Amino acid sequence: MAELRHSSSIGSRASSSPMKRDEDASPLIPENQADDDDDHDRHPSRDRERPFWLYFQSQSPYFSDETRVSPKHSRISLALLFFILIAGLISIPSIWNRLNAPYLCKKDGIVLRCPRVKEPPSLWENPYSATTSWKPCAERLDGGVSDLPPENETTGYVLIHAEGGLNQQRIAICNAVAVAKIMNATLILPLLKQDQIWKDQTKFEDIFDVDHFINYLKDDVRIVRDIPDWFPDKSELFTSIRRTVKNIPKYAPAQFYIDNVLPRIKEKKIMALKPFVDRLGYDNVPPEINRLRCRVNYHALKFLPEIEQMADQLASRMRNRTGSSNPYMALHLRFEKGMVGLSFCDFVGTREEKAKMAEYRKKEWPRRYKNGSHLWQLALQKRKEGRCPLEPGEVAVILRAMGYPKETQIYVASGQVYGGQNRMAPLRNMFPNLVTKEELASKEELNGFRKHVTSLAALDFLVCLKSDVFVMTHGGNFAKLIIGARRYLGHRLKSIKPDKGLMSKSFGDPYMGWATFVEDVVVTHQTRTALPEETFPNYDLWENPLTPCMCKT
């Protein structure tokens, strides 16, 4: 980022912004500098910012104080007014048709025909008219008849290790249910594997409601809590080659499991699948299997009641921070040291900071680091392509350009931000009402959840899910699961996915004025708020459940 170095040019154009805020000054310059623009000689461009009718009045002899109104002038003025009136009446049908016709818009580099939104834009929700054509339809049908065979008549038992953090584990659990259905196997309650980063020994029952999970899916898949007693050595699973399937490719089709895994389950009766991260595809499985995955994700997988209750309290406190009911924004800020290092992007910092980051990357990812000579070019390319995490200061400028005022209540879901308070300062200065769960709840309230790191992550997940507006700053399972769930619950919930590629170009342009930047941000993100969006080949089911899991109203 160019240190937001276009701030000086931003200030002189702030008054032309379509959304006035903070006395029409750019949020990038202090308030005590806003009055410096009064010097006309230093800012000869001020005349260009005056309303066009004032400029016309100052230049036209018909509006001059020194000009006397003569009958000849009056007749000319009346003739001009009559001509303008006739032209306006003729143009009305054409203008009306153009306002109601679809217009061309660009989304992810593709030009589309987009319907015009007739409602005025809202900072806090998507237009009602654009969100009423789809409804959720992956829930279990009440009164349905189960066609599952008895447990002893299924093809065998399948067990998986759900690896990674909470959200990666959630996806693995959904996929495990789907795979068991594909093979008509009995699913043993998935094990939550300890992750090297999370270092958490959470069990399934420590985070999820097991009874609800098994009962809700009783007509779809047979699920048991533990490995059957008749199995001789439980420790043999995941350690014995004879009991483990390890050659499952990423995003495997349903047919792969039928051809390669099912025969081994029939032979051995119990098989473990390892690894199991992203081991089931999306568009290469039957639609009913994708619908089942949505059923698991949005209906069967519920957090424990105490987690749900604490999240409800946190959301309620966010909505009452001003003394009366107020909306709130949830911001998923991905700028931890590990994320910054793994991105291999370049960020603003001192020489000492950059040297330490280089050493950290060399130690953690030696194969990617090599001798470091190629990293600068790689960093430039990744930023140009929008593959770098947004810095807190960049997020602040984007939100202000969208029109969110300084008083906006923001819940921050984040780990330890790289750079600490200095890195957070620009965001906190522009939006001082930033809070985390640690600031909303007392130490005693959170102590019961500290035993399991995933419980704290679940609180962040639910508070973000319940927010009026959700803003992501980088990819990952957390953000895409939140966006997907909010789409499934109703597209009216606004979820903002910044166009990081376009923003990197804007931040790097020292000559771009604030009004131009605002226009770019507003126009670009009109279609990046989780509106209904048709799926496409190799789409991500977790971020966009529209086609398989939602139905036309």
PDB file of C-alpha atoms in Angstrom, residues 351-469:
ATOM      1  CA  ARG A 351      13.257  -2.063   8.170  1.00  0.00           C
ATOM      2  CA  GLU A 352      13.492  -3.960  11.438  1.00  0.00           C
ATOM      3  CA  GLU A 353       9.941  -5.316  11.014  1.00  0.00           C
ATOM      4  CA  LYS A 354      10.620  -6.406   7.443  1.00  0.00           C
ATOM      5  CA  ALA A 355      13.881  -8.120   8.451  1.00  0.00           C
ATOM      6  CA  LYS A 356      12.143 -10.043  11.243  1.00  0.00           C
ATOM      7  CA  MET A 357       9.328 -11.088   8.906  1.00  0.00           C
ATOM      8  CA  ALA A 358      11.870 -12.313   6.364  1.00  0.00           C
ATOM      9  CA  GLU A 359      13.548 -14.463   9.026  1.00  0.00           C
ATOM     10  CA  TYR A 360      10.170 -15.801  10.145  1.00  0.00           C
ATOM     11  CA  ARG A 361       9.221 -16.784   6.582  1.00  0.00           C
ATOM     12  CA  LYS A 362      12.607 -18.378   5.975  1.00  0.00           C
ATOM     13  CA  LYS A 363      12.193 -20.504   9.103  1.00  0.00           C
ATOM     14  CA  GLU A 364       8.542 -21.518   8.595  1.00  0.00           C
ATOM     15  CA  TRP A 365       8.433 -21.935   4.797  1.00  0.00           C
ATOM     16  CA  PRO A 366      12.021 -22.563   3.645  1.00  0.00           C
ATOM     17  CA  ARG A 367      11.005 -24.160   0.327  1.00  0.00           C
ATOM     18  CA  ARG A 368       8.934 -21.166  -0.685  1.00  0.00           C
ATOM     19  CA  TYR A 369      11.435 -18.655   0.671  1.00  0.00           C
ATOM     20  CA  LYS A 370      14.536 -20.123  -1.084  1.00  0.00           C
ATOM     21  CA  ASN A 371      17.076 -17.285  -1.115  1.00  0.00           C
ATOM     22  CA  GLY A 372      14.428 -14.542  -1.009  1.00  0.00           C
ATOM     23  CA  SER A 373      15.484 -12.908  -4.276  1.00  0.00           C
ATOM     24  CA  HIS A 374      12.163 -13.609  -6.033  1.00  0.00           C
ATOM     25  CA  LEU A 375       9.875 -12.483  -3.211  1.00  0.00           C
ATOM     26  CA  TRP A 376       9.565  -8.796  -4.135  1.00  0.00           C
ATOM     27  CA  GLN A 377       8.233  -9.579  -7.606  1.00  0.00           C
ATOM     28  CA  LEU A 378       5.957 -12.255  -6.125  1.00  0.00           C
ATOM     29  CA  ALA A 379       4.586  -9.764  -3.587  1.00  0.00           C
ATOM     30  CA  LEU A 380       3.795  -7.204  -6.297  1.00  0.00           C
ATOM     31  CA  GLN A 381       2.026  -9.804  -8.414  1.00  0.00           C
ATOM     32  CA  LYS A 382      -0.069 -11.112  -5.514  1.00  0.00           C
ATOM     33  CA  ARG A 383      -1.133  -7.612  -4.507  1.00  0.00           C
ATOM     34  CA  LYS A 384      -2.087  -6.778  -8.091  1.00  0.00           C
ATOM     35  CA  GLU A 385      -4.219  -9.930  -8.232  1.00  0.00           C
ATOM     36  CA  GLY A 386      -5.940  -9.123  -4.926  1.00  0.00           C
ATOM     37  CA  ARG A 387      -4.439 -12.060  -3.029  1.00  0.00           C
ATOM     38  CA  CYS A 388      -3.023 -10.097  -0.086  1.00  0.00           C
ATOM     39  CA  PRO A 389      -4.802  -9.589   3.259  1.00  0.00           C
ATOM     40  CA  LEU A 390      -6.164  -6.083   3.758  1.00  0.00           C
ATOM     41  CA  GLU A 391      -4.413  -4.037   6.416  1.00  0.00           C
ATOM     42  CA  PRO A 392      -6.558  -2.500   9.193  1.00  0.00           C
ATOM     43  CA  GLY A 393      -5.967   0.996   7.761  1.00  0.00           C
ATOM     44  CA  GLU A 394      -7.058  -0.097   4.299  1.00  0.00           C
ATOM     45  CA  VAL A 395     -10.232  -1.612   5.739  1.00  0.00           C
ATOM     46  CA  ALA A 396     -11.009   1.665   7.520  1.00  0.00           C
ATOM     47  CA  VAL A 397     -10.716   3.740   4.330  1.00  0.00           C
ATOM     48  CA  ILE A 398     -12.884   1.308   2.347  1.00  0.00           C
ATOM     49  CA  LEU A 399     -15.632   1.321   4.985  1.00  0.00           C
ATOM     50  CA  ARG A 400     -15.614   5.119   5.206  1.00  0.00           C
ATOM     51  CA  ALA A 401     -15.831   5.361   1.406  1.00  0.00           C
ATOM     52  CA  MET A 402     -18.862   3.055   1.496  1.00  0.00           C
ATOM     53  CA  GLY A 403     -20.558   5.567   3.775  1.00  0.00           C
ATOM     54  CA  TYR A 404     -20.264   4.001   7.224  1.00  0.00           C
ATOM     55  CA  PRO A 405     -19.967   6.806   9.775  1.00  0.00           C
ATOM     56  CA  LYS A 406     -17.458   7.166  12.577  1.00  0.00           C
ATOM     57  CA  GLU A 407     -20.090   6.079  15.121  1.00  0.00           C
ATOM     58  CA  THR A 408     -20.529   2.597  13.560  1.00  0.00           C
ATOM     59  CA  GLN A 409     -20.468  -0.195  16.153  1.00  0.00           C
ATOM     60  CA  ILE A 410     -17.997  -2.857  14.991  1.00  0.00           C
ATOM     61  CA  TYR A 411     -17.405  -6.317  16.454  1.00  0.00           C
ATOM     62  CA  VAL A 412     -13.904  -7.521  15.574  1.00  0.00           C
ATOM     63  CA  ALA A 413     -13.271 -11.250  15.177  1.00  0.00           C
ATOM     64  CA  SER A 414      -9.523 -11.623  14.958  1.00  0.00           C
ATOM     65  CA  GLY A 415      -6.452 -13.222  16.402  1.00  0.00           C
ATOM     66  CA  GLN A 416      -3.456 -11.206  17.590  1.00  0.00           C
ATOM     67  CA  VAL A 417      -3.025  -8.511  14.930  1.00  0.00           C
ATOM     68  CA  TYR A 418       0.488  -8.327  13.503  1.00  0.00           C
ATOM     69  CA  GLY A 419       1.984  -4.993  14.523  1.00  0.00           C
ATOM     70  CA  GLY A 420      -0.253  -4.617  17.565  1.00  0.00           C
ATOM     71  CA  GLN A 421      -1.848  -1.297  18.477  1.00  0.00           C
ATOM     72  CA  ASN A 422       0.276   0.681  16.007  1.00  0.00           C
ATOM     73  CA  ARG A 423      -1.141  -1.349  13.141  1.00  0.00           C
ATOM     74  CA  MET A 424      -4.679  -1.007  14.489  1.00  0.00           C
ATOM     75  CA  ALA A 425      -4.433   2.751  15.089  1.00  0.00           C
ATOM     76  CA  PRO A 426      -5.763   3.928  11.683  1.00  0.00           C
ATOM     77  CA  LEU A 427      -8.811   1.669  11.975  1.00  0.00           C
ATOM     78  CA  ARG A 428      -9.474   2.642  15.579  1.00  0.00           C
ATOM     79  CA  ASN A 429      -9.075   6.364  14.844  1.00  0.00           C
ATOM     80  CA  MET A 430     -11.647   6.236  12.054  1.00  0.00           C
ATOM     81  CA  PHE A 431     -13.980   3.846  13.884  1.00  0.00           C
ATOM     82  CA  PRO A 432     -13.410   4.181  17.642  1.00  0.00           C
ATOM     83  CA  ASN A 433     -16.315   1.858  18.546  1.00  0.00           C
ATOM     84  CA  LEU A 434     -14.334  -1.337  17.946  1.00  0.00           C
ATOM     85  CA  VAL A 435     -14.910  -4.150  20.424  1.00  0.00           C
ATOM     86  CA  THR A 436     -14.013  -7.819  20.826  1.00  0.00           C
ATOM     87  CA  LYS A 437     -15.702 -10.542  22.838  1.00  0.00           C
ATOM     88  CA  GLU A 438     -13.129  -9.944  25.585  1.00  0.00           C
ATOM     89  CA  GLU A 439     -14.391  -6.352  25.918  1.00  0.00           C
ATOM     90  CA  LEU A 440     -18.089  -7.268  25.707  1.00  0.00           C
ATOM     91  CA  ALA A 441     -17.997 -10.074  28.272  1.00  0.00           C
ATOM     92  CA  SER A 442     -16.414 -10.315  31.690  1.00  0.00           C
ATOM     93  CA  LYS A 443     -13.448 -12.556  32.382  1.00  0.00           C
ATOM     94  CA  GLU A 444     -15.665 -14.796  34.480  1.00  0.00           C
ATOM     95  CA  GLU A 445     -18.185 -15.197  31.653  1.00  0.00           C
ATOM     96  CA  LEU A 446     -15.499 -16.336  29.226  1.00  0.00           C
ATOM     97  CA  ASN A 447     -13.562 -18.575  31.604  1.00  0.00           C
ATOM     98  CA  GLY A 448     -15.911 -21.486  30.916  1.00  0.00           C
ATOM     99  CA  PHE A 449     -15.070 -21.312  27.209  1.00  0.00           C
ATOM    100  CA  ARG A 450     -11.292 -20.931  27.495  1.00  0.00           C
ATOM    101  CA  LYS A 451     -10.791 -24.655  28.109  1.00  0.00           C
ATOM    102  CA  HIS A 452     -11.367 -25.229  24.393  1.00  0.00           C
ATOM    103  CA  VAL A 453     -10.044 -22.791  21.801  1.00  0.00           C
ATOM    104  CA  THR A 454     -12.746 -23.904  19.392  1.00  0.00           C
ATOM    105  CA  SER A 455     -15.421 -22.734  21.848  1.00  0.00           C
ATOM    106  CA  LEU A 456     -14.062 -19.187  21.654  1.00  0.00           C
ATOM    107  CA  ALA A 457     -13.951 -19.472  17.858  1.00  0.00           C
ATOM    108  CA  ALA A 458     -17.586 -20.622  17.929  1.00  0.00           C
ATOM    109  CA  LEU A 459     -18.566 -17.446  19.809  1.00  0.00           C
ATOM    110  CA  ASP A 460     -16.930 -15.300  17.128  1.00  0.00           C
ATOM    111  CA  PHE A 461     -18.651 -17.362  14.435  1.00  0.00           C
ATOM    112  CA  LEU A 462     -22.126 -16.875  15.893  1.00  0.00           C
ATOM    113  CA  VAL A 463     -21.752 -13.147  16.675  1.00  0.00           C
ATOM    114  CA  CYS A 464     -20.584 -12.556  13.097  1.00  0.00           C
ATOM    115  CA  LEU A 465     -23.435 -14.681  11.764  1.00  0.00           C
ATOM    116  CA  LYS A 466     -26.010 -12.600  13.689  1.00  0.00           C
ATOM    117  CA  SER A 467     -24.568  -9.203  12.660  1.00  0.00           C
ATOM    118  CA  ASP A 468     -26.383  -6.714  10.428  1.00  0.00           C
ATOM    119  CA  VAL A 469     -23.356  -6.422   8.141  1.00  0.00           C
TER     120      VAL A 469
END
